[in-house]
Amino acid sequence: MAIRNVVQVGDETLRKKSFPVEKFDEALGLLLDDMKETLREANGVGLAAPQVGILRRVVIVNIGDEDGDIELINPEIVEASGEQDGPEGCLSCPGEWGMVHRPQKLVVKAQDRHGKEIELPAEDYFAVAVCHETDHLDGILFI
Ligand code: ZN
């Protein structure tokens, strides 16, 4: 595993749309493992592949609870309800914080690293993190 460089705001990669993952191979596993290590090192709650310069629909979320690292490949928010406002930061925008409006509850459909389909409910801070990271895949930053 290796720590990858986190792309910083101003880099065009962060504003591009990422491509769906089609091959669930060793390279994907390696990317996920590197992203996990990078996230841990940076002490963040989430990381999207474009943040390490890879335009693929891959995100990792870890809000520091017992679930640990959650890998979402090709994530899609299929249900959203309620609302919440909270401060968000981003590893690609060091030192910047902003209040963001998000759903309070959602359901995310995705695949795991082997291509198996998964469906996860998310609420509160976990829902915020899923939205934030999924936004990265469409070139959207919170700022
Ligand atoms: Zn971010």
Short mmCIF file of N, CA, C and O and ligand atoms in Angstrom, two decimals:
data_model
loop_
_atom_site.label_atom_id
_atom_site.label_comp_id
_atom_site.label_asym_id
_atom_site.label_seq_id
_atom_site.Cartn_x
_atom_site.Cartn_y
_atom_site.Cartn_z
N MET A 1 0.85 -1.19 0.00
CA MET A 1 0.00 0.00 0.00
C MET A 1 0.88 1.24 0.00
O MET A 1 2.02 1.22 0.43
N ALA A 2 0.31 2.29 -0.48
CA ALA A 2 1.08 3.54 -0.55
C ALA A 2 0.16 4.72 -0.32
O ALA A 2 -1.03 4.66 -0.61
N ILE A 3 0.75 5.75 0.23
CA ILE A 3 -0.01 6.98 0.43
C ILE A 3 0.06 7.78 -0.87
O ILE A 3 1.13 7.97 -1.43
N ARG A 4 -1.10 8.19 -1.34
CA ARG A 4 -1.13 8.95 -2.59
C ARG A 4 -1.26 10.44 -2.29
O ARG A 4 -1.73 10.84 -1.24
N ASN A 5 -0.85 11.21 -3.27
CA ASN A 5 -0.91 12.65 -3.16
C ASN A 5 -2.35 13.14 -3.29
O ASN A 5 -3.04 12.72 -4.21
N VAL A 6 -2.81 13.98 -2.38
CA VAL A 6 -4.17 14.50 -2.49
C VAL A 6 -4.16 15.77 -3.33
O VAL A 6 -3.45 16.73 -3.04
N VAL A 7 -4.94 15.73 -4.41
CA VAL A 7 -5.04 16.85 -5.34
C VAL A 7 -5.71 18.04 -4.63
O VAL A 7 -6.69 17.86 -3.90
N GLN A 8 -5.17 19.21 -4.82
CA GLN A 8 -5.68 20.39 -4.12
C GLN A 8 -6.55 21.28 -5.02
O GLN A 8 -6.43 21.24 -6.25
N VAL A 9 -7.42 22.03 -4.36
CA VAL A 9 -8.35 22.91 -5.08
C VAL A 9 -7.55 23.81 -6.05
O VAL A 9 -6.44 24.23 -5.75
N GLY A 10 -8.13 24.01 -7.24
CA GLY A 10 -7.42 24.74 -8.28
C GLY A 10 -7.00 23.78 -9.39
O GLY A 10 -6.89 24.16 -10.54
N ASP A 11 -6.82 22.50 -9.02
CA ASP A 11 -6.49 21.48 -10.01
C ASP A 11 -7.77 21.11 -10.76
O ASP A 11 -8.80 20.85 -10.15
N GLU A 12 -7.68 21.06 -12.08
CA GLU A 12 -8.86 20.80 -12.91
C GLU A 12 -9.49 19.43 -12.69
O GLU A 12 -10.69 19.25 -12.89
N THR A 13 -8.68 18.47 -12.26
CA THR A 13 -9.19 17.12 -12.02
C THR A 13 -10.40 17.13 -11.10
O THR A 13 -11.34 16.36 -11.27
N LEU A 14 -10.38 18.02 -10.11
CA LEU A 14 -11.45 18.06 -9.11
C LEU A 14 -12.78 18.54 -9.69
O LEU A 14 -13.82 18.38 -9.07
N ARG A 15 -12.74 19.16 -10.86
CA ARG A 15 -13.96 19.68 -11.47
C ARG A 15 -14.49 18.80 -12.58
O ARG A 15 -15.45 19.12 -13.26
N LYS A 16 -13.84 17.68 -12.81
CA LYS A 16 -14.26 16.78 -13.90
C LYS A 16 -15.17 15.69 -13.37
O LYS A 16 -15.15 15.35 -12.20
N LYS A 17 -15.96 15.15 -14.32
CA LYS A 17 -16.86 14.04 -13.98
C LYS A 17 -16.07 12.74 -14.07
O LYS A 17 -15.33 12.52 -15.03
N SER A 18 -16.24 11.88 -13.08
CA SER A 18 -15.52 10.61 -13.09
C SER A 18 -16.28 9.54 -13.88
O SER A 18 -17.50 9.61 -14.01
N PHE A 19 -15.55 8.56 -14.38
CA PHE A 19 -16.13 7.48 -15.17
C PHE A 19 -16.51 6.29 -14.29
O PHE A 19 -15.84 6.02 -13.30
N PRO A 20 -17.58 5.57 -14.67
CA PRO A 20 -17.95 4.38 -13.89
C PRO A 20 -16.84 3.33 -13.91
O PRO A 20 -16.11 3.22 -14.90
N VAL A 21 -16.75 2.56 -12.84
CA VAL A 21 -15.82 1.44 -12.78
C VAL A 21 -16.47 0.26 -13.49
O VAL A 21 -17.63 -0.07 -13.22
N GLU A 22 -15.74 -0.35 -14.41
CA GLU A 22 -16.27 -1.52 -15.13
C GLU A 22 -15.50 -2.77 -14.80
O GLU A 22 -16.03 -3.88 -14.89
N LYS A 23 -14.24 -2.58 -14.43
CA LYS A 23 -13.40 -3.75 -14.13
C LYS A 23 -13.13 -3.81 -12.64
O LYS A 23 -12.56 -2.88 -12.07
N PHE A 24 -13.56 -4.91 -12.03
CA PHE A 24 -13.33 -5.08 -10.60
C PHE A 24 -12.11 -5.98 -10.43
O PHE A 24 -12.20 -7.15 -10.11
N ASP A 25 -10.96 -5.38 -10.70
CA ASP A 25 -9.74 -6.17 -10.76
C ASP A 25 -8.77 -5.78 -9.63
O ASP A 25 -9.11 -5.04 -8.72
N GLU A 26 -7.56 -6.28 -9.75
CA GLU A 26 -6.53 -6.04 -8.75
C GLU A 26 -6.18 -4.56 -8.66
O GLU A 26 -5.90 -4.05 -7.57
N ALA A 27 -6.22 -3.87 -9.79
CA ALA A 27 -5.87 -2.45 -9.80
C ALA A 27 -6.87 -1.66 -8.96
O ALA A 27 -6.50 -0.71 -8.26
N LEU A 28 -8.14 -2.07 -9.01
CA LEU A 28 -9.16 -1.39 -8.21
C LEU A 28 -8.91 -1.64 -6.72
O LEU A 28 -8.97 -0.72 -5.90
N GLY A 29 -8.59 -2.89 -6.38
CA GLY A 29 -8.28 -3.23 -4.99
C GLY A 29 -7.10 -2.42 -4.47
O GLY A 29 -7.12 -1.91 -3.35
N LEU A 30 -6.11 -2.27 -5.31
CA LEU A 30 -4.92 -1.51 -4.93
C LEU A 30 -5.27 -0.03 -4.72
O LEU A 30 -4.82 0.59 -3.75
N LEU A 31 -6.08 0.50 -5.63
CA LEU A 31 -6.52 1.89 -5.50
C LEU A 31 -7.25 2.09 -4.17
O LEU A 31 -6.99 3.04 -3.43
N LEU A 32 -8.17 1.16 -3.87
CA LEU A 32 -8.95 1.26 -2.62
C LEU A 32 -8.03 1.18 -1.40
O LEU A 32 -8.18 1.95 -0.45
N ASP A 33 -7.08 0.27 -1.43
CA ASP A 33 -6.17 0.13 -0.29
C ASP A 33 -5.31 1.39 -0.12
O ASP A 33 -5.11 1.86 1.00
N ASP A 34 -4.86 1.94 -1.22
CA ASP A 34 -4.07 3.18 -1.16
C ASP A 34 -4.92 4.34 -0.65
O ASP A 34 -4.46 5.17 0.13
N MET A 35 -6.17 4.39 -1.12
CA MET A 35 -7.07 5.47 -0.68
C MET A 35 -7.32 5.39 0.83
O MET A 35 -7.35 6.39 1.52
N LYS A 36 -7.49 4.15 1.33
CA LYS A 36 -7.71 3.96 2.76
C LYS A 36 -6.52 4.47 3.56
O LYS A 36 -6.67 5.13 4.57
N GLU A 37 -5.34 4.11 3.09
CA GLU A 37 -4.13 4.52 3.81
C GLU A 37 -3.97 6.04 3.75
O GLU A 37 -3.60 6.67 4.73
N THR A 38 -4.28 6.60 2.60
CA THR A 38 -4.17 8.05 2.41
C THR A 38 -5.16 8.78 3.33
O THR A 38 -4.82 9.78 3.97
N LEU A 39 -6.38 8.22 3.42
CA LEU A 39 -7.41 8.82 4.27
C LEU A 39 -7.00 8.76 5.74
O LEU A 39 -7.16 9.74 6.48
N ARG A 40 -6.48 7.64 6.15
CA ARG A 40 -6.06 7.47 7.53
C ARG A 40 -4.95 8.44 7.88
O ARG A 40 -4.99 9.13 8.90
N GLU A 41 -3.98 8.53 6.99
CA GLU A 41 -2.83 9.42 7.19
C GLU A 41 -3.28 10.88 7.32
O GLU A 41 -2.75 11.65 8.10
N ALA A 42 -4.30 11.24 6.49
CA ALA A 42 -4.77 12.63 6.47
C ALA A 42 -5.80 12.89 7.56
O ALA A 42 -6.22 14.02 7.76
N ASN A 43 -6.22 11.80 8.25
CA ASN A 43 -7.19 11.96 9.33
C ASN A 43 -8.52 12.52 8.83
O ASN A 43 -9.14 13.35 9.49
N GLY A 44 -8.94 12.06 7.65
CA GLY A 44 -10.18 12.57 7.06
C GLY A 44 -11.33 11.61 7.28
O GLY A 44 -11.16 10.52 7.81
N VAL A 45 -12.53 12.03 6.87
CA VAL A 45 -13.71 11.18 6.99
C VAL A 45 -14.12 10.58 5.65
O VAL A 45 -14.98 9.70 5.60
N GLY A 46 -13.52 11.06 4.58
CA GLY A 46 -13.87 10.51 3.29
C GLY A 46 -12.87 10.93 2.23
O GLY A 46 -12.18 11.94 2.36
N LEU A 47 -12.81 10.10 1.18
CA LEU A 47 -11.90 10.40 0.08
C LEU A 47 -12.51 9.83 -1.20
O LEU A 47 -13.02 8.71 -1.20
N ALA A 48 -12.46 10.62 -2.26
CA ALA A 48 -12.96 10.16 -3.56
C ALA A 48 -11.78 10.03 -4.50
O ALA A 48 -10.80 10.78 -4.40
N ALA A 49 -11.87 9.06 -5.43
CA ALA A 49 -10.75 8.77 -6.33
C ALA A 49 -10.22 10.01 -7.08
O ALA A 49 -9.01 10.16 -7.22
N PRO A 50 -11.11 10.93 -7.55
CA PRO A 50 -10.55 12.11 -8.23
C PRO A 50 -9.61 12.93 -7.34
O PRO A 50 -8.74 13.64 -7.84
N GLN A 51 -9.77 12.79 -6.02
CA GLN A 51 -8.88 13.52 -5.11
C GLN A 51 -7.46 12.95 -5.10
O GLN A 51 -6.55 13.59 -4.59
N VAL A 52 -7.32 11.73 -5.60
CA VAL A 52 -5.96 11.21 -5.77
C VAL A 52 -5.61 11.14 -7.26
O VAL A 52 -4.72 10.41 -7.69
N GLY A 53 -6.36 11.91 -8.06
CA GLY A 53 -6.04 12.05 -9.48
C GLY A 53 -6.59 10.98 -10.39
O GLY A 53 -6.19 10.87 -11.55
N ILE A 54 -7.50 10.15 -9.87
CA ILE A 54 -8.07 9.06 -10.67
C ILE A 54 -9.54 9.37 -10.93
O ILE A 54 -10.35 9.41 -10.00
N LEU A 55 -9.90 9.55 -12.20
CA LEU A 55 -11.29 9.90 -12.52
C LEU A 55 -12.16 8.66 -12.65
O LEU A 55 -12.66 8.31 -13.73
N ARG A 56 -12.34 7.99 -11.53
CA ARG A 56 -13.21 6.81 -11.47
C ARG A 56 -14.17 6.97 -10.30
O ARG A 56 -13.84 7.60 -9.30
N ARG A 57 -15.36 6.34 -10.45
CA ARG A 57 -16.39 6.52 -9.42
C ARG A 57 -16.15 5.57 -8.24
O ARG A 57 -16.78 4.53 -8.11
N VAL A 58 -15.21 5.98 -7.40
CA VAL A 58 -14.78 5.20 -6.24
C VAL A 58 -14.67 6.14 -5.05
O VAL A 58 -14.02 7.19 -5.16
N VAL A 59 -15.33 5.79 -3.93
CA VAL A 59 -15.16 6.60 -2.73
C VAL A 59 -14.98 5.71 -1.50
O VAL A 59 -15.40 4.56 -1.47
N ILE A 60 -14.34 6.30 -0.51
CA ILE A 60 -14.20 5.66 0.80
C ILE A 60 -14.75 6.62 1.84
O ILE A 60 -14.46 7.83 1.77
N VAL A 61 -15.55 6.11 2.74
CA VAL A 61 -16.06 6.95 3.82
C VAL A 61 -15.70 6.26 5.14
O VAL A 61 -15.85 5.04 5.27
N ASN A 62 -15.23 7.03 6.08
CA ASN A 62 -14.95 6.50 7.42
C ASN A 62 -15.24 7.60 8.43
O ASN A 62 -14.47 8.54 8.56
N ILE A 63 -16.39 7.48 9.09
CA ILE A 63 -16.77 8.54 10.01
C ILE A 63 -16.31 8.24 11.44
O ILE A 63 -16.74 8.86 12.40
N GLY A 64 -15.42 7.25 11.56
CA GLY A 64 -14.81 6.99 12.86
C GLY A 64 -15.68 6.14 13.78
O GLY A 64 -15.44 6.09 14.97
N ASP A 65 -16.67 5.46 13.23
CA ASP A 65 -17.46 4.56 14.08
C ASP A 65 -17.01 3.11 13.86
O ASP A 65 -16.01 2.85 13.19
N GLU A 66 -17.77 2.17 14.40
CA GLU A 66 -17.32 0.78 14.37
C GLU A 66 -17.37 0.17 12.96
O GLU A 66 -16.79 -0.88 12.73
N ASP A 67 -18.03 0.84 12.02
CA ASP A 67 -18.07 0.31 10.65
C ASP A 67 -16.75 0.49 9.90
O ASP A 67 -16.52 -0.17 8.90
N GLY A 68 -15.91 1.38 10.38
CA GLY A 68 -14.60 1.58 9.74
C GLY A 68 -14.72 2.12 8.33
O GLY A 68 -15.61 2.91 8.02
N ASP A 69 -13.83 1.65 7.46
CA ASP A 69 -13.80 2.12 6.08
C ASP A 69 -14.93 1.50 5.28
O ASP A 69 -15.05 0.28 5.21
N ILE A 70 -15.73 2.33 4.64
CA ILE A 70 -16.79 1.83 3.78
C ILE A 70 -16.43 2.16 2.34
O ILE A 70 -16.20 3.32 2.00
N GLU A 71 -16.34 1.11 1.52
CA GLU A 71 -15.94 1.29 0.12
C GLU A 71 -17.19 1.33 -0.74
O GLU A 71 -18.02 0.43 -0.68
N LEU A 72 -17.31 2.38 -1.53
CA LEU A 72 -18.46 2.49 -2.43
C LEU A 72 -17.95 2.69 -3.85
O LEU A 72 -17.28 3.67 -4.15
N ILE A 73 -18.30 1.73 -4.71
CA ILE A 73 -17.91 1.82 -6.11
C ILE A 73 -19.19 2.14 -6.90
O ILE A 73 -20.22 1.51 -6.69
N ASN A 74 -19.09 3.08 -7.82
CA ASN A 74 -20.25 3.53 -8.61
C ASN A 74 -21.45 3.91 -7.72
O ASN A 74 -22.58 3.44 -7.98
N PRO A 75 -21.22 4.67 -6.66
CA PRO A 75 -22.33 4.98 -5.74
C PRO A 75 -23.39 5.85 -6.40
O PRO A 75 -23.08 6.68 -7.26
N GLU A 76 -24.61 5.64 -5.96
CA GLU A 76 -25.74 6.38 -6.48
C GLU A 76 -26.72 6.57 -5.33
O GLU A 76 -27.09 5.59 -4.68
N ILE A 77 -27.10 7.80 -5.08
CA ILE A 77 -28.06 8.05 -4.01
C ILE A 77 -29.45 7.84 -4.58
O ILE A 77 -29.86 8.50 -5.53
N VAL A 78 -30.17 6.83 -4.03
CA VAL A 78 -31.44 6.46 -4.64
C VAL A 78 -32.65 7.00 -3.86
O VAL A 78 -33.76 6.99 -4.37
N GLU A 79 -32.42 7.40 -2.63
CA GLU A 79 -33.51 7.94 -1.82
C GLU A 79 -32.91 8.98 -0.91
O GLU A 79 -31.83 8.77 -0.38
N ALA A 80 -33.61 10.08 -0.73
CA ALA A 80 -33.12 11.09 0.21
C ALA A 80 -34.31 11.72 0.88
O ALA A 80 -35.34 11.94 0.24
N SER A 81 -34.19 11.98 2.18
CA SER A 81 -35.29 12.63 2.88
C SER A 81 -34.76 13.48 4.02
O SER A 81 -33.63 13.29 4.49
N GLY A 82 -35.58 14.42 4.45
CA GLY A 82 -35.20 15.29 5.55
C GLY A 82 -34.12 16.28 5.13
O GLY A 82 -33.70 16.29 3.96
N GLU A 83 -33.70 17.09 6.05
CA GLU A 83 -32.62 18.02 5.75
C GLU A 83 -31.80 18.32 6.98
O GLU A 83 -32.24 18.15 8.10
N GLN A 84 -30.58 18.75 6.73
CA GLN A 84 -29.68 19.16 7.81
C GLN A 84 -28.67 20.14 7.23
O GLN A 84 -28.38 20.13 6.04
N ASP A 85 -28.17 21.00 8.11
CA ASP A 85 -27.10 21.91 7.73
C ASP A 85 -25.93 21.66 8.67
O ASP A 85 -26.14 21.52 9.87
N GLY A 86 -24.77 21.58 8.10
CA GLY A 86 -23.62 21.35 8.98
C GLY A 86 -22.34 21.83 8.33
O GLY A 86 -22.28 22.00 7.11
N PRO A 87 -21.30 22.02 9.15
CA PRO A 87 -20.03 22.47 8.61
C PRO A 87 -19.31 21.32 7.92
O PRO A 87 -19.33 20.19 8.41
N GLU A 88 -18.73 21.59 6.79
CA GLU A 88 -17.95 20.58 6.07
C GLU A 88 -16.59 21.12 5.71
O GLU A 88 -16.42 22.31 5.46
N GLY A 89 -15.65 20.21 5.68
CA GLY A 89 -14.31 20.53 5.21
C GLY A 89 -13.94 19.49 4.18
O GLY A 89 -14.69 18.55 3.93
N CYS A 90 -12.78 19.65 3.57
CA CYS A 90 -12.39 18.74 2.49
C CYS A 90 -10.87 18.65 2.45
O CYS A 90 -10.20 19.66 2.57
N LEU A 91 -10.37 17.44 2.27
CA LEU A 91 -8.91 17.26 2.24
C LEU A 91 -8.29 17.99 1.05
O LEU A 91 -7.09 18.25 1.05
N SER A 92 -9.12 18.31 0.05
CA SER A 92 -8.59 19.03 -1.11
C SER A 92 -8.66 20.55 -0.93
O SER A 92 -8.18 21.29 -1.79
N CYS A 93 -9.29 20.99 0.15
CA CYS A 93 -9.42 22.42 0.41
C CYS A 93 -8.97 22.71 1.84
O CYS A 93 -9.80 23.02 2.70
N PRO A 94 -7.69 22.53 2.13
CA PRO A 94 -7.23 22.65 3.51
C PRO A 94 -7.55 24.01 4.12
O PRO A 94 -7.42 25.04 3.46
N GLY A 95 -8.00 23.98 5.35
CA GLY A 95 -8.27 25.23 6.08
C GLY A 95 -9.61 25.85 5.76
O GLY A 95 -9.99 26.84 6.37
N GLU A 96 -10.35 25.28 4.79
CA GLU A 96 -11.65 25.88 4.44
C GLU A 96 -12.79 25.07 5.02
O GLU A 96 -12.80 23.85 4.96
N TRP A 97 -13.75 25.78 5.59
CA TRP A 97 -14.94 25.16 6.13
C TRP A 97 -16.15 25.92 5.64
O TRP A 97 -16.07 27.11 5.40
N GLY A 98 -17.26 25.22 5.47
CA GLY A 98 -18.45 25.93 5.06
C GLY A 98 -19.69 25.17 5.50
O GLY A 98 -19.66 23.95 5.68
N MET A 99 -20.79 25.89 5.68
CA MET A 99 -22.06 25.25 6.04
C MET A 99 -22.69 24.72 4.76
O MET A 99 -22.79 25.44 3.76
N VAL A 100 -23.12 23.48 4.79
CA VAL A 100 -23.71 22.86 3.60
C VAL A 100 -25.06 22.24 3.98
O VAL A 100 -25.22 21.67 5.05
N HIS A 101 -26.00 22.39 3.06
CA HIS A 101 -27.35 21.86 3.22
C HIS A 101 -27.39 20.46 2.61
O HIS A 101 -27.04 20.29 1.44
N ARG A 102 -27.79 19.46 3.40
CA ARG A 102 -27.79 18.07 2.93
C ARG A 102 -29.06 17.37 3.40
O ARG A 102 -29.69 17.81 4.36
N PRO A 103 -29.41 16.24 2.75
CA PRO A 103 -30.51 15.43 3.30
C PRO A 103 -30.09 14.81 4.64
O PRO A 103 -28.91 14.59 4.89
N GLN A 104 -31.07 14.53 5.47
CA GLN A 104 -30.77 13.97 6.79
C GLN A 104 -30.60 12.46 6.70
O GLN A 104 -29.84 11.86 7.45
N LYS A 105 -31.30 11.88 5.73
CA LYS A 105 -31.33 10.43 5.58
C LYS A 105 -31.26 10.08 4.12
O LYS A 105 -31.87 10.77 3.30
N LEU A 106 -30.58 9.02 3.78
CA LEU A 106 -30.59 8.60 2.39
C LEU A 106 -30.28 7.11 2.27
O LEU A 106 -29.89 6.46 3.25
N VAL A 107 -30.48 6.63 1.07
CA VAL A 107 -30.09 5.25 0.76
C VAL A 107 -29.13 5.34 -0.41
O VAL A 107 -29.40 6.04 -1.40
N VAL A 108 -27.98 4.69 -0.28
CA VAL A 108 -27.01 4.69 -1.37
C VAL A 108 -26.87 3.28 -1.91
O VAL A 108 -26.77 2.31 -1.17
N LYS A 109 -26.92 3.21 -3.24
CA LYS A 109 -26.71 1.95 -3.95
C LYS A 109 -25.30 2.01 -4.50
O LYS A 109 -24.89 3.06 -5.02
N ALA A 110 -24.57 0.93 -4.41
CA ALA A 110 -23.20 0.94 -4.93
C ALA A 110 -22.76 -0.50 -5.18
O ALA A 110 -23.59 -1.43 -5.09
N GLN A 111 -21.49 -0.66 -5.49
CA GLN A 111 -20.93 -2.01 -5.60
C GLN A 111 -19.73 -2.10 -4.67
O GLN A 111 -19.12 -1.06 -4.35
N ASP A 112 -19.40 -3.30 -4.25
CA ASP A 112 -18.19 -3.45 -3.45
C ASP A 112 -17.02 -3.73 -4.39
O ASP A 112 -17.17 -3.72 -5.61
N ARG A 113 -15.84 -3.98 -3.81
CA ARG A 113 -14.64 -4.12 -4.65
C ARG A 113 -14.68 -5.35 -5.55
O ARG A 113 -13.85 -5.50 -6.45
N HIS A 114 -15.62 -6.26 -5.29
CA HIS A 114 -15.74 -7.44 -6.15
C HIS A 114 -16.87 -7.29 -7.17
O HIS A 114 -17.16 -8.23 -7.92
N GLY A 115 -17.54 -6.14 -7.14
CA GLY A 115 -18.60 -5.90 -8.11
C GLY A 115 -19.98 -6.27 -7.60
O GLY A 115 -20.97 -6.13 -8.31
N LYS A 116 -20.05 -6.77 -6.37
CA LYS A 116 -21.33 -7.16 -5.79
C LYS A 116 -22.14 -5.91 -5.45
O LYS A 116 -21.61 -4.96 -4.88
N GLU A 117 -23.43 -5.95 -5.79
CA GLU A 117 -24.28 -4.77 -5.51
C GLU A 117 -24.63 -4.69 -4.04
O GLU A 117 -24.93 -5.71 -3.41
N ILE A 118 -24.56 -3.48 -3.51
CA ILE A 118 -24.91 -3.27 -2.12
C ILE A 118 -25.85 -2.08 -2.01
O ILE A 118 -25.87 -1.22 -2.90
N GLU A 119 -26.61 -2.06 -0.95
CA GLU A 119 -27.51 -0.95 -0.70
C GLU A 119 -27.39 -0.62 0.78
O GLU A 119 -27.51 -1.49 1.62
N LEU A 120 -27.08 0.63 1.07
CA LEU A 120 -26.82 1.03 2.45
C LEU A 120 -27.68 2.21 2.85
O LEU A 120 -27.77 3.19 2.11
N PRO A 121 -28.31 2.14 4.02
CA PRO A 121 -28.97 3.34 4.54
C PRO A 121 -27.92 4.22 5.21
O PRO A 121 -26.94 3.72 5.75
N ALA A 122 -28.12 5.52 5.14
CA ALA A 122 -27.18 6.43 5.80
C ALA A 122 -27.96 7.56 6.41
O ALA A 122 -28.94 8.03 5.82
N GLU A 123 -27.57 7.97 7.61
CA GLU A 123 -28.21 9.15 8.17
C GLU A 123 -27.22 10.00 8.93
O GLU A 123 -26.09 9.59 9.18
N ASP A 124 -27.68 11.21 9.26
CA ASP A 124 -26.88 12.18 10.00
C ASP A 124 -25.52 12.41 9.33
O ASP A 124 -25.46 12.63 8.14
N TYR A 125 -24.47 12.29 10.13
CA TYR A 125 -23.15 12.64 9.60
C TYR A 125 -22.70 11.69 8.49
O TYR A 125 -22.01 12.10 7.54
N PHE A 126 -23.10 10.43 8.58
CA PHE A 126 -22.73 9.47 7.55
C PHE A 126 -23.37 9.88 6.20
O PHE A 126 -22.73 9.80 5.15
N ALA A 127 -24.62 10.36 6.25
CA ALA A 127 -25.29 10.82 5.03
C ALA A 127 -24.55 12.02 4.43
O ALA A 127 -24.37 12.10 3.21
N VAL A 128 -24.09 12.91 5.29
CA VAL A 128 -23.34 14.09 4.83
C VAL A 128 -22.07 13.65 4.10
O VAL A 128 -21.77 14.10 2.99
N ALA A 129 -21.36 12.70 4.72
CA ALA A 129 -20.09 12.25 4.14
C ALA A 129 -20.32 11.56 2.79
O ALA A 129 -19.56 11.76 1.83
N VAL A 130 -21.39 10.76 2.70
CA VAL A 130 -21.69 10.07 1.43
C VAL A 130 -22.01 11.10 0.34
O VAL A 130 -21.51 11.01 -0.79
N CYS A 131 -22.80 12.13 0.68
CA CYS A 131 -23.14 13.17 -0.30
C CYS A 131 -21.89 13.93 -0.74
O CYS A 131 -21.68 14.16 -1.93
N HIS A 132 -21.07 14.30 0.23
CA HIS A 132 -19.86 15.06 -0.07
C HIS A 132 -18.95 14.29 -1.03
O HIS A 132 -18.48 14.83 -2.03
N GLU A 133 -18.73 13.00 -0.73
CA GLU A 133 -17.82 12.21 -1.57
C GLU A 133 -18.44 11.91 -2.93
O GLU A 133 -17.74 11.91 -3.94
N THR A 134 -19.74 11.65 -2.97
CA THR A 134 -20.41 11.38 -4.25
C THR A 134 -20.36 12.63 -5.13
O THR A 134 -20.17 12.52 -6.35
N ASP A 135 -20.49 13.80 -4.52
CA ASP A 135 -20.38 15.06 -5.26
C ASP A 135 -19.04 15.16 -5.99
O ASP A 135 -18.96 15.65 -7.12
N HIS A 136 -17.98 14.71 -5.31
CA HIS A 136 -16.64 14.77 -5.93
C HIS A 136 -16.62 14.05 -7.28
O HIS A 136 -15.89 14.43 -8.19
N LEU A 137 -17.43 12.98 -7.41
CA LEU A 137 -17.43 12.19 -8.64
C LEU A 137 -18.07 12.94 -9.80
O LEU A 137 -17.90 12.59 -10.96
N ASP A 138 -18.81 13.99 -9.46
CA ASP A 138 -19.42 14.83 -10.49
C ASP A 138 -18.74 16.19 -10.59
O ASP A 138 -19.26 17.13 -11.16
N GLY A 139 -17.57 16.27 -9.98
CA GLY A 139 -16.79 17.51 -10.07
C GLY A 139 -17.32 18.63 -9.20
O GLY A 139 -17.02 19.80 -9.43
N ILE A 140 -18.10 18.26 -8.18
CA ILE A 140 -18.69 19.28 -7.31
C ILE A 140 -17.92 19.37 -5.99
O ILE A 140 -17.70 18.36 -5.32
N LEU A 141 -17.51 20.58 -5.64
CA LEU A 141 -16.86 20.82 -4.36
C LEU A 141 -17.82 21.60 -3.47
O LEU A 141 -18.72 22.27 -3.95
N PHE A 142 -17.63 21.52 -2.16
CA PHE A 142 -18.57 22.15 -1.24
C PHE A 142 -18.41 23.68 -1.20
O PHE A 142 -19.27 24.37 -0.72
N ILE A 143 -17.30 24.15 -1.71
CA ILE A 143 -17.04 25.61 -1.62
C ILE A 143 -17.77 26.38 -2.72
O ILE A 143 -18.00 25.86 -3.80
ZN ZN B 1 -13.98 16.58 -0.26
#
